[in-house]
XYZ file of C-alpha atoms in Angstrom:
748
model
C 4.638 -4.355 -58.800
C 7.455 -6.684 -59.941
C 5.378 -9.877 -59.753
C 4.875 -9.991 -63.572
C 8.442 -8.994 -64.415
C 11.032 -11.626 -65.134
C 13.977 -12.112 -62.801
C 17.097 -10.407 -64.041
C 15.251 -7.665 -65.896
C 16.489 -4.115 -65.369
C 14.254 -1.403 -63.917
C 14.796 2.311 -64.453
C 13.404 4.535 -61.701
C 12.755 8.264 -62.016
C 12.673 10.543 -58.967
C 11.657 14.204 -59.044
C 11.165 17.011 -56.537
C 7.470 17.390 -55.640
C 7.230 21.005 -56.854
C 9.402 20.400 -59.927
C 12.397 22.270 -58.523
C 15.943 21.474 -59.634
C 18.377 19.269 -57.725
C 21.266 20.994 -59.409
C 21.230 23.611 -62.154
C 19.407 22.126 -65.132
C 18.777 18.841 -63.281
C 15.105 18.223 -62.416
C 15.165 14.439 -62.428
C 17.261 11.704 -60.782
C 17.496 8.342 -62.546
C 18.483 5.038 -60.922
C 18.578 1.419 -62.095
C 17.863 -1.829 -60.282
C 17.603 -5.525 -61.161
C 14.659 -7.825 -60.327
C 15.750 -10.688 -58.054
C 14.709 -14.339 -58.284
C 12.089 -13.849 -55.568
C 10.499 -11.048 -57.597
C 11.755 -8.195 -55.403
C 14.008 -5.317 -56.286
C 16.171 -3.248 -53.941
C 17.142 0.323 -54.701
C 19.767 2.357 -52.839
C 19.117 6.072 -53.316
C 21.683 8.620 -52.241
C 20.303 12.088 -51.557
C 22.321 15.095 -50.505
C 21.163 15.494 -46.893
C 22.141 19.141 -46.683
C 20.098 19.857 -49.819
C 17.076 18.089 -48.377
C 17.178 19.894 -45.016
C 18.071 23.322 -46.423
C 15.220 23.415 -48.903
C 12.755 21.285 -46.978
C 11.810 19.589 -50.231
C 9.839 16.399 -50.760
C 10.977 13.700 -53.170
C 8.503 11.785 -55.337
C 8.950 8.396 -57.004
C 7.427 9.290 -60.397
C 7.928 6.384 -62.833
C 9.365 2.898 -63.166
C 10.422 1.716 -66.646
C 11.008 -1.815 -67.865
C 12.059 -2.855 -71.348
C 8.420 -3.063 -72.408
C 6.359 -1.017 -69.922
C 6.265 2.236 -67.944
C 4.528 2.458 -64.536
C 3.298 5.840 -63.272
C 3.743 5.740 -59.478
C 3.739 9.298 -57.988
C 4.569 8.178 -54.423
C 6.234 10.490 -51.898
C 9.486 9.213 -50.405
C 10.310 9.543 -46.735
C 13.954 10.490 -46.168
C 15.386 8.622 -43.187
C 18.815 9.234 -41.746
C 19.855 5.928 -40.144
C 22.262 7.725 -37.787
C 19.918 10.499 -36.673
C 19.622 10.865 -32.885
C 15.990 11.180 -31.945
C 13.432 10.928 -29.126
C 10.674 8.856 -30.726
C 8.083 8.754 -27.968
C 7.700 9.495 -24.266
C 4.806 8.301 -22.128
C 3.782 7.351 -18.603
C 3.527 3.644 -17.858
C 2.606 1.189 -15.150
C 4.732 -1.846 -14.463
C 3.249 -5.333 -14.610
C 5.238 -8.470 -13.847
C 4.290 -11.499 -15.908
C 5.663 -15.011 -15.870
C 5.379 -16.885 -19.153
C 6.091 -20.462 -20.104
C 8.814 -21.048 -22.690
C 8.832 -24.023 -25.042
C 11.883 -26.241 -24.602
C 11.923 -28.809 -27.370
C 10.053 -32.105 -27.397
C 9.709 -35.233 -25.296
C 8.922 -38.724 -26.548
C 6.726 -40.861 -24.314
C 6.654 -44.644 -24.612
C 3.370 -46.385 -23.777
C 3.651 -49.070 -21.109
C 0.216 -50.535 -21.920
C -2.267 -50.528 -24.761
C -4.413 -47.371 -24.753
C -7.499 -46.193 -26.639
C -8.062 -42.553 -27.654
C -10.996 -42.593 -30.064
C -12.939 -39.470 -29.076
C -12.014 -36.148 -27.489
C -13.005 -37.317 -24.019
C -10.717 -40.339 -24.202
C -7.911 -38.169 -25.572
C -8.289 -35.700 -22.678
C -8.291 -38.521 -20.107
C -5.216 -40.095 -21.684
C -3.509 -36.687 -21.816
C -3.969 -36.247 -18.045
C -2.657 -39.752 -17.432
C 0.494 -39.161 -19.500
C 0.973 -35.803 -17.749
C 1.030 -37.506 -14.342
C 3.455 -40.197 -15.488
C 6.064 -37.899 -17.096
C 5.869 -34.975 -14.648
C 8.658 -36.076 -12.291
C 10.919 -37.284 -15.101
C 10.648 -33.963 -16.912
C 11.234 -31.972 -13.716
C 14.538 -33.806 -13.293
C 15.407 -32.463 -16.765
C 14.320 -28.911 -15.757
C 11.285 -29.268 -17.981
C 7.564 -29.643 -17.422
C 4.681 -31.143 -19.393
C 1.507 -29.360 -20.445
C -1.793 -31.148 -21.039
C -2.536 -28.854 -23.974
C 0.620 -30.051 -25.772
C -0.094 -33.713 -25.024
C -3.721 -33.369 -26.136
C -2.637 -31.553 -29.296
C -0.245 -34.412 -30.113
C -2.987 -36.998 -29.550
C -5.362 -35.094 -31.834
C -2.844 -34.596 -34.651
C -0.741 -37.802 -34.547
C -1.460 -39.735 -37.734
C -0.927 -43.279 -38.945
C -1.487 -44.117 -42.596
C -2.979 -40.677 -43.107
C -5.516 -41.042 -40.289
C -5.553 -39.744 -36.702
C -4.441 -42.574 -34.429
C -7.205 -43.827 -32.170
C -5.193 -46.395 -30.217
C -1.652 -47.023 -29.051
C -0.001 -50.372 -28.398
C 2.521 -51.064 -25.686
C 5.918 -49.807 -26.829
C 4.553 -47.215 -29.267
C 5.546 -43.611 -28.734
C 3.986 -40.142 -28.705
C 6.087 -37.013 -29.135
C 4.885 -33.700 -27.757
C 6.274 -30.280 -26.941
C 7.335 -29.365 -23.399
C 8.046 -26.202 -21.428
C 11.066 -25.113 -19.440
C 10.531 -25.808 -15.752
C 11.054 -22.199 -14.674
C 8.819 -19.623 -16.251
C 10.422 -16.578 -17.811
C 9.921 -13.321 -15.962
C 8.809 -10.361 -18.050
C 8.583 -6.740 -16.945
C 5.825 -5.027 -18.895
C 5.900 -1.224 -18.933
C 2.432 -0.646 -20.323
C 1.403 2.810 -21.497
C -1.268 4.183 -19.187
C -4.506 5.556 -20.573
C -4.512 9.351 -20.408
C -8.290 9.282 -19.920
C -8.100 6.954 -16.910
C -4.865 8.527 -15.705
C -3.204 7.813 -12.363
C -3.785 8.686 -8.734
C -1.677 10.912 -6.532
C 0.929 8.814 -4.758
C 1.103 6.109 -7.430
C 4.494 4.774 -8.429
C 4.713 4.877 -12.208
C 7.394 5.005 -14.912
C 8.461 7.478 -17.576
C 9.306 5.567 -20.751
C 11.502 7.197 -23.405
C 11.735 5.383 -26.733
C 14.755 6.723 -28.623
C 16.965 6.218 -31.655
C 20.789 6.279 -31.660
C 20.976 7.701 -28.129
C 22.457 4.722 -26.277
C 24.665 5.951 -23.441
C 23.156 9.449 -23.603
C 20.599 11.200 -21.420
C 17.135 12.558 -22.151
C 15.773 15.199 -19.786
C 12.084 15.389 -18.924
C 9.777 17.772 -17.070
C 6.201 17.225 -15.936
C 3.928 20.212 -16.470
C 0.316 21.011 -15.714
C -2.021 22.066 -18.505
C -1.377 25.798 -18.965
C -4.953 27.080 -19.032
C -6.186 24.841 -16.182
C -3.530 25.257 -13.488
C -4.650 23.782 -10.168
C -1.501 22.618 -8.393
C 1.009 25.041 -9.886
C 1.009 28.844 -9.950
C 2.923 29.311 -13.187
C 2.520 27.597 -16.555
C 6.290 27.074 -16.835
C 6.620 25.554 -13.366
C 7.328 21.844 -13.049
C 5.333 19.390 -10.987
C 7.521 18.214 -8.075
C 7.559 14.416 -7.919
C 9.710 11.819 -6.207
C 12.389 10.296 -8.430
C 14.100 6.910 -7.960
C 17.769 6.421 -8.857
C 17.063 2.961 -10.276
C 13.860 1.422 -11.524
C 14.370 -1.459 -9.054
C 14.608 0.854 -6.006
C 11.870 0.629 -3.378
C 12.432 3.956 -1.604
C 13.633 7.463 -2.397
C 13.929 10.880 -0.770
C 14.821 12.679 -3.975
C 12.349 15.245 -5.254
C 12.637 16.582 -8.783
C 13.191 20.329 -8.701
C 14.195 20.648 -12.337
C 14.781 18.288 -15.253
C 14.468 14.554 -14.595
C 17.382 12.832 -16.309
C 16.793 9.450 -17.942
C 19.718 7.249 -18.975
C 19.181 5.645 -22.362
C 20.389 2.040 -22.423
C 20.340 -1.132 -24.433
C 18.024 -3.521 -22.602
C 17.150 -7.151 -23.252
C 13.569 -7.158 -24.438
C 11.225 -5.976 -27.146
C 9.132 -2.946 -28.018
C 5.444 -2.908 -28.820
C 3.354 0.116 -29.797
C 2.253 0.946 -26.259
C 4.419 -1.441 -24.296
C 8.062 -2.110 -23.466
C 8.784 -5.683 -22.368
C 12.061 -6.468 -20.612
C 13.082 -10.117 -20.364
C 16.164 -12.279 -20.757
C 16.843 -13.965 -24.060
C 15.178 -11.357 -26.237
C 16.765 -8.996 -28.714
C 18.212 -5.722 -27.460
C 16.156 -2.546 -27.517
C 17.100 1.090 -26.904
C 14.982 2.626 -24.191
C 15.066 4.857 -21.115
C 13.036 3.973 -18.000
C 12.692 6.213 -14.955
C 10.636 5.327 -11.896
C 8.773 8.193 -10.228
C 6.098 8.640 -7.597
C 3.321 11.120 -8.254
C 3.707 13.146 -5.099
C 6.056 15.711 -3.526
C 8.352 14.695 -0.679
C 6.487 16.558 2.079
C 3.276 15.121 3.558
C 1.704 18.097 5.330
C 1.227 21.748 4.436
C 3.420 24.046 6.531
C 0.632 26.650 6.556
C -2.691 27.334 4.900
C -1.055 29.887 2.648
C 1.719 27.584 1.450
C 1.884 26.856 -2.273
C -0.197 23.744 -2.938
C 2.434 21.969 -5.038
C 4.859 21.671 -2.112
C 3.034 18.937 -0.176
C 0.877 15.871 -0.692
C -1.804 17.477 1.473
C -1.592 20.586 -0.707
C -2.182 18.538 -3.864
C -5.199 16.899 -2.289
C -6.640 20.199 -1.068
C -6.432 21.686 -4.558
C -8.281 18.694 -6.002
C -10.970 18.712 -3.308
C -13.913 20.950 -4.149
C -15.425 22.149 -0.874
C -18.845 23.594 -0.161
C -17.745 27.204 -0.418
C -15.864 26.521 -3.673
C -18.815 25.150 -5.619
C -20.763 27.397 -7.955
C -23.659 27.366 -5.493
C -21.302 28.301 -2.643
C -19.748 31.163 -4.614
C -23.194 32.393 -5.620
C -24.422 32.411 -2.013
C -21.302 34.296 -0.926
C -21.794 36.923 -3.615
C -25.470 37.325 -2.691
C -24.494 38.002 0.922
C -21.999 40.627 -0.162
C -24.690 42.474 -2.115
C -27.457 42.058 0.442
C -28.896 44.885 2.530
C -28.880 43.481 6.040
C -30.069 45.965 8.663
C -33.770 45.942 7.778
C -35.333 47.249 11.002
C -36.219 50.941 11.225
C -35.233 52.170 14.677
C -37.335 55.035 16.031
C -35.621 56.522 19.052
C -38.721 58.536 19.990
C -41.178 55.627 19.884
C -42.945 54.444 23.047
C -41.165 51.399 24.489
C -43.585 48.460 24.316
C -41.615 45.374 23.192
C -39.047 43.829 25.495
C -37.211 40.513 24.963
C -37.639 37.857 27.643
C -35.948 34.813 26.094
C -33.756 34.055 23.050
C -32.260 30.946 21.466
C -29.032 30.039 23.219
C -25.897 28.919 21.355
C -23.182 27.277 23.433
C -20.546 27.604 20.721
C -19.986 28.737 17.164
C -17.217 28.538 14.579
C -15.431 31.345 12.777
C -17.050 31.849 9.397
C -20.192 29.884 10.256
C -23.572 31.583 9.888
C -25.487 31.607 13.176
C -29.055 32.684 13.967
C -30.326 34.092 17.268
C -34.086 34.491 17.685
C -36.214 36.139 20.381
C -38.560 33.299 21.248
C -40.510 35.078 23.965
C -41.394 38.734 24.763
C -42.624 40.398 27.937
C -46.368 40.964 27.757
C -47.567 44.008 25.871
C -45.228 43.804 22.866
C -46.421 45.207 19.530
C -45.372 44.280 16.002
C -44.528 47.893 15.214
C -42.358 48.399 18.248
C -40.395 45.199 17.577
C -38.626 47.251 14.891
C -37.054 49.219 17.700
C -35.382 46.241 19.356
C -31.673 46.323 18.682
C -28.943 43.702 19.110
C -25.629 44.071 20.905
C -22.399 42.112 21.125
C -19.763 42.220 23.818
C -16.847 40.046 24.799
C -17.091 38.400 28.207
C -15.211 40.395 30.892
C -15.347 43.479 28.654
C -19.021 44.348 29.033
C -18.523 48.076 28.951
C -17.142 47.801 25.444
C -20.364 46.553 23.952
C -21.122 47.101 20.274
C -24.529 47.734 18.766
C -25.024 45.591 15.665
C -26.230 48.269 13.279
C -23.975 47.727 10.250
C -23.344 44.820 7.925
C -19.751 44.257 9.110
C -17.539 45.414 11.969
C -13.787 44.877 12.001
C -12.568 42.157 14.392
C -16.118 41.380 15.524
C -18.225 40.059 12.677
C -17.941 39.757 8.907
C -21.687 39.688 8.281
C -24.808 40.620 10.257
C -28.476 40.871 9.432
C -31.394 41.928 11.674
C -35.000 41.302 10.627
C -38.497 40.261 11.683
C -39.379 36.703 10.684
C -42.913 35.518 11.453
C -43.280 38.239 14.071
C -40.033 37.417 15.875
C -36.798 39.379 15.972
C -33.914 37.500 14.421
C -30.167 38.141 14.195
C -28.034 36.357 11.610
C -24.315 36.780 12.220
C -20.920 35.433 11.147
C -18.188 35.949 13.736
C -14.752 37.296 12.778
C -11.563 35.231 13.238
C -10.337 37.805 15.779
C -12.839 36.356 18.269
C -11.292 32.862 18.169
C -11.228 31.332 21.671
C -13.309 34.116 23.230
C -16.756 34.013 24.801
C -19.175 36.483 23.279
C -22.472 37.741 24.707
C -25.332 38.417 22.307
C -28.080 40.554 23.853
C -31.184 42.125 22.261
C -32.399 45.277 24.028
C -35.196 47.879 23.823
C -33.780 50.408 26.268
C -31.118 52.991 25.557
C -28.396 50.392 26.150
C -28.071 46.651 26.907
C -28.240 45.595 30.562
C -25.072 43.508 30.314
C -26.441 40.892 32.728
C -25.517 37.467 31.426
C -27.943 35.755 33.822
C -30.913 36.991 31.824
C -32.583 34.470 29.503
C -32.309 36.927 26.631
C -28.496 36.921 26.747
C -26.596 34.119 24.994
C -22.975 33.317 25.857
C -21.266 31.762 22.843
C -17.714 30.375 22.659
C -16.118 31.151 19.290
C -14.064 28.232 17.982
C -11.655 27.716 15.099
C -13.247 27.732 11.687
C -14.306 24.272 10.577
C -13.017 23.044 7.251
C -15.886 23.133 4.745
C -17.119 19.737 3.653
C -15.711 18.229 0.479
C -18.434 17.923 -2.122
C -16.457 16.803 -5.176
C -13.153 15.174 -6.141
C -11.469 17.068 -8.962
C -8.669 16.128 -11.384
C -5.917 17.977 -13.196
C -4.081 17.379 -16.492
C -0.388 16.779 -17.148
C 1.948 16.780 -20.138
C 5.631 16.056 -20.726
C 8.451 18.192 -22.103
C 11.731 16.642 -23.267
C 15.167 18.020 -23.964
C 17.913 16.129 -25.785
C 21.295 17.870 -25.890
C 22.696 15.292 -28.329
C 19.891 15.712 -30.866
C 19.785 18.149 -33.767
C 18.051 21.474 -33.264
C 14.606 20.394 -34.455
C 14.742 17.345 -32.147
C 16.238 19.065 -29.082
C 12.959 20.048 -27.446
C 9.685 18.163 -27.861
C 6.297 17.984 -26.173
C 4.281 14.859 -25.458
C 0.728 14.141 -24.221
C -0.507 17.575 -25.288
C -2.991 16.100 -27.732
C -4.381 13.900 -24.998
C -3.481 15.284 -21.575
C -2.761 12.781 -18.795
C -5.264 12.841 -15.927
C -4.003 13.130 -12.345
C -6.659 12.347 -9.749
C -7.070 11.903 -6.028
C -6.192 8.371 -4.852
C -8.726 5.526 -4.908
C -6.301 2.680 -4.167
C -4.164 1.752 -1.191
C -0.895 0.205 -2.315
C 0.686 -2.123 0.226
C 4.438 -2.555 -0.168
C 6.508 -5.527 0.967
C 8.856 -3.153 2.840
C 6.165 -2.429 5.446
C 4.720 0.760 3.987
C 1.377 1.716 2.457
C 0.390 4.554 0.166
C -1.260 7.648 1.642
C -4.825 7.595 0.366
C -7.338 10.230 1.600
C -10.687 8.466 1.958
C -12.943 11.528 1.819
C -15.916 11.038 -0.531
C -14.729 7.593 -1.661
C -17.477 4.981 -1.749
C -15.038 2.097 -2.218
C -11.327 1.460 -2.004
C -9.080 -0.901 -3.951
C -6.197 -2.796 -2.347
C -3.047 -3.697 -4.298
C -0.143 -5.601 -2.765
C 3.249 -4.815 -4.329
C 5.660 -7.741 -3.909
C 9.412 -7.378 -3.463
C 9.957 -8.000 -7.190
C 7.615 -5.127 -8.034
C 4.718 -7.308 -9.177
C 1.333 -5.848 -8.279
C -1.348 -8.149 -6.882
C -4.851 -6.703 -7.173
C -6.946 -7.828 -4.198
C -10.100 -6.106 -5.390
C -12.414 -3.330 -4.262
C -14.086 -3.022 -0.872
C -17.100 -0.886 -0.024
C -16.527 1.916 2.481
C -19.085 2.776 5.137
C -19.216 5.583 7.713
C -19.723 4.898 11.399
C -19.844 7.055 14.492
C -16.393 7.839 15.846
C -15.740 6.933 19.494
C -13.296 8.328 22.063
C -13.323 5.522 24.568
C -15.151 2.416 25.759
C -15.982 1.265 29.303
C -17.874 -1.431 31.211
C -19.001 1.214 33.716
C -21.941 3.577 33.349
C -21.132 7.070 32.044
C -23.783 9.728 31.582
C -24.226 10.736 27.950
C -22.325 7.724 26.593
C -23.923 5.222 24.234
C -25.101 2.068 26.003
C -24.881 -1.266 24.258
C -26.285 -4.444 25.818
C -24.435 -7.637 24.917
C -24.845 -11.282 25.879
C -21.857 -13.128 27.335
C -21.014 -16.816 26.843
C -23.203 -17.740 29.790
C -26.238 -15.950 28.395
C -26.015 -13.015 30.800
C -26.645 -9.435 29.699
C -23.647 -7.115 29.916
C -23.780 -3.349 29.495
C -21.000 -1.537 27.644
C -20.644 2.245 27.284
C -18.928 4.250 24.550
C -18.047 7.948 24.608
C -19.072 9.870 21.493
C -16.302 11.581 19.538
C -16.765 14.319 16.982
C -17.153 13.118 13.425
C -17.279 9.800 11.613
C -14.845 7.018 10.801
C -14.553 5.011 7.607
C -14.727 1.232 7.802
C -14.508 -1.653 5.354
C -16.031 -5.089 5.753
C -13.825 -8.152 5.479
C -14.597 -10.544 2.620
C -14.042 -13.739 4.556
C -12.475 -16.150 4.177
C -9.731 -14.147 2.481
C -7.822 -16.319 0.040
C -5.261 -15.146 -2.514
C -2.347 -17.168 -3.889
C -0.398 -16.184 -6.986
C 3.300 -16.124 -7.912
C 4.536 -16.872 -4.385
C 2.244 -14.323 -2.723
C -0.043 -16.092 -0.257
C -2.643 -14.026 1.650
C -5.027 -16.159 3.706
C -7.397 -15.333 6.572
C -9.980 -17.660 8.115
C -13.238 -16.468 9.692
C -14.405 -16.843 13.281
C -16.122 -13.534 13.979
C -19.216 -11.380 13.668
C -17.110 -8.229 14.135
C -16.106 -8.075 10.477
C -15.392 -4.351 10.044
C -11.974 -2.711 10.134
C -10.343 0.663 9.580
C -9.338 0.838 5.860
C -5.675 1.611 6.573
C -5.516 -1.025 9.312
C -6.834 -3.509 6.748
C -4.037 -2.547 4.355
C -1.482 -3.098 7.119
C -3.045 -6.441 8.006
C -2.870 -7.545 4.351
C 0.819 -6.652 4.351
C 1.446 -8.724 7.485
C -0.493 -11.706 6.110
C 1.541 -11.555 2.876
C 4.760 -11.260 4.885
C 4.252 -14.617 6.637
C 2.129 -16.399 4.011
C 0.457 -18.723 6.542
C -2.707 -20.692 5.688
C -4.125 -21.008 9.206
C -4.467 -17.464 10.602
C -8.000 -17.053 11.959
C -9.752 -13.761 12.711
C -11.615 -13.434 16.003
C -12.824 -9.933 15.134
C -12.047 -6.242 14.779
C -15.096 -4.012 15.122
C -18.828 -3.958 14.451
C -20.783 -1.989 11.864
C -21.505 0.742 14.434
C -17.763 1.079 15.111
C -17.956 0.076 18.801
C -16.698 -3.491 18.615
C -18.843 -4.487 21.625
C -18.654 -6.588 23.757
C -15.015 -5.458 23.784
C -14.463 -1.901 24.976
C -11.161 -1.469 23.077
C -12.177 -2.479 19.540
C -13.812 0.851 18.671
C -13.003 2.580 15.341
C -11.619 -0.604 13.760
C -7.948 -0.502 14.847
C -7.782 -3.222 17.516
C -8.299 -6.845 16.467
C -8.148 -10.403 17.788
C -6.649 -13.552 16.250
C -6.562 -17.166 17.368
C -3.183 -18.419 18.470
C -1.271 -20.419 15.859
C -1.041 -24.143 16.531
C 1.909 -26.430 15.867
C -0.401 -28.887 14.085
C -1.729 -25.978 11.935
C -5.323 -26.990 12.538
C -8.042 -24.367 12.069
C -9.159 -24.650 15.678
C -9.062 -22.662 18.881
C -6.058 -22.993 21.175
C -6.127 -22.187 24.906
C -2.541 -21.535 25.902
C -3.379 -21.663 29.621
C -4.226 -25.377 29.332
C -2.314 -26.456 26.187
C 0.694 -24.118 26.061
C 2.972 -26.606 24.300
C 0.652 -26.631 21.297
C 1.491 -22.946 20.659
C 3.726 -22.540 17.603
C 5.899 -19.859 19.157
C 8.194 -19.419 16.155
C 5.395 -18.816 13.666
C 3.353 -16.750 16.142
C 6.233 -14.389 16.814
C 6.993 -14.076 13.090
C 3.380 -12.957 12.664
C 3.863 -10.446 15.484
C 7.024 -9.159 13.766
C 5.074 -8.735 10.531
C 2.314 -6.803 12.325
C 4.935 -4.534 13.933
C 6.542 -3.977 10.544
C 3.214 -2.675 9.228
C 2.232 -0.404 12.119
C 1.067 -2.141 15.312
C 3.377 -1.600 18.262
C 2.072 -3.694 21.156
C -0.246 -6.598 21.976
C -2.224 -8.308 24.728
C -1.545 -11.991 25.349
C -1.459 -14.298 28.360
C 1.187 -15.407 30.868
C 1.725 -19.144 30.626
C 4.400 -21.824 31.016
C 6.137 -23.634 28.184
C 8.439 -26.507 29.085
C 7.857 -25.527 32.708
C 9.256 -22.035 32.135
C 7.341 -18.745 32.428
C 6.510 -17.428 29.003
C 4.700 -14.598 27.245
C 4.853 -13.700 23.561
C 7.172 -10.886 22.450
C 5.919 -7.282 22.598
C 2.910 -8.492 24.637
C 1.368 -7.626 27.987
C -0.627 -10.101 30.066
C -4.382 -9.504 30.215
C -7.087 -11.705 31.700
C -9.242 -13.716 29.288
C -6.622 -13.521 26.534
C -5.609 -17.157 26.835
C -7.327 -18.005 23.535
C -6.443 -15.042 21.320
C -3.788 -12.460 20.525
C -5.064 -8.889 20.773
C -3.677 -6.158 18.483
C -3.835 -2.964 20.550
C -5.024 0.321 19.073
C -2.642 2.427 21.165
C 0.282 3.762 19.119
C -0.893 2.072 15.920
C 0.616 4.078 13.085
C 0.934 3.030 9.436
C 4.213 3.701 7.650
C 3.425 5.766 4.559
C 5.261 5.483 1.260
């Protein structure tokens, strides 16, 4: 506005209250003067009675600006800012990312030792690489380093007589920018997307951006969305999470039971809209940072009736939608409750013509599971009409005299639902056993006489063992929504309590990532319903290294493996090294196991984290948590020559081995002193074994969950030797075997 006004000219500014109200009696306008500076700007200091502004809640308007010759109508509202006001500006949830950035460190002048041409871009790029190689060591001695982009930029912009130089003579110089040798470490606390959210168990940060609160505390609570409570019972309840004393801490046992206190400090760094960056050498910023983990302290539920918020398992259960909790499941349950079930019309005076001879036989059932018994065969002479007069009975084994006729929909302590009907000319009983029958054997007997015969040897009597109720299958992974409440005791009344994330609630979801921590622990990540899993290694400095996603498959679970024949076990025929067929047998276990397939060779190297694994196997499947623990061990040692001999096969057996089932046990070549990627037989070349590195690898594996190993007795320097924590086993002279017994991950 002042661009066409001469420097030194006086401006008169008029300020009024938006609604035309008086400042003081008879005073509806405030007038100020200011002088235009040489750069065309004008600064105006306006003093407003703060008590007047707050008491009346009025809005000031800049109405007019007068010069000696002109009047400008402005009508712009003024924002009143108290520079000393204590205030919580913003609070959000963030993830920490470590970045290392190059810092410029002045310039370096290079002197050409020979004549050089640099006419086109190709020649300039070649010359840039040549100069880079020549000056690299010299600059490193000065704690600096060259960059080809700086050298190339200098070659492309260096002029002589107004033209870009295309050649350099011996003795001429080229000056270019250089970097400091050590890159600057930056901690980025990036605001997390509320839509994407975070997974249970994740370690994240609460960021509080504040004003004039250095040395004070801001208190924060995590709440669940009031009208969609899933983990909490009460809208005012807080979500219990683990809280770290310092943002650098790796472990904690402290669970928030009330307000989480955040210390507000001056930190070296800078603020961005959705990011706080901490690094040395920057300006100071006022901020509060609190590290938390999105989980309660307790892993398991103490009982099925325990409040879900109290344990990690409870959180997961509330976010798992099971079969009976779906709309279809609820609908089916309601239909059963309303259904008329005893449909046969018993006529006690009818002539007896239909007698059961054989029924379907159920060896076992589960509490709450719907079971069906059907008469599959009748004695000759049965009639369709008289089949209505067949009744069903139930009695507990050893208590035959106390039989019960199934003639009502429910009976206390026996069954919660029963239905008798004729289906396609056959008598059928549908029944759901009561929990009171758990562990008992129950006889189901249809009868046409006055009473059941109570003879369990008859083919029309089924003896059924009632087992514990199976957990319904998970059909969907749910989420819940969080928001933040703050309290600031040092702030004025209107700033004391504030709410954040309510306009865009933060999503909390079941885990889909296994975090592997340098301290030997991994995050607890339920794998149910997941089709893939991501692995992230968290280094000792807190930097996260994303190792990518791996597809999950399901395989049969096995109890045991053997080289001997066992009836009912799965037989697998393998071929040994001599071409002979070998039979292996595996005992079926109930259920399935999850497996991931290695992506071999595994090769990751970034910021001093080196994770390498060579391939020498067709058994390329592994238990997902075992894989996380293996990644941790590989990162711990950082070797380049570890070679996999195999974990398990796609079917989960791991044949020809009988101990590699379910993906826990694995084999690795022994580490060589010459570090060659080649097999080593320690029975014939024991002195080639790199004992120090091999045992460091064993220590790393122990740190992440394996407890014992199979190796081979040998002699080193003419002395008996076997690797630490190992037991001798034949044919293990060429590989170290990680045993499945006692394997147990350490959970964060």
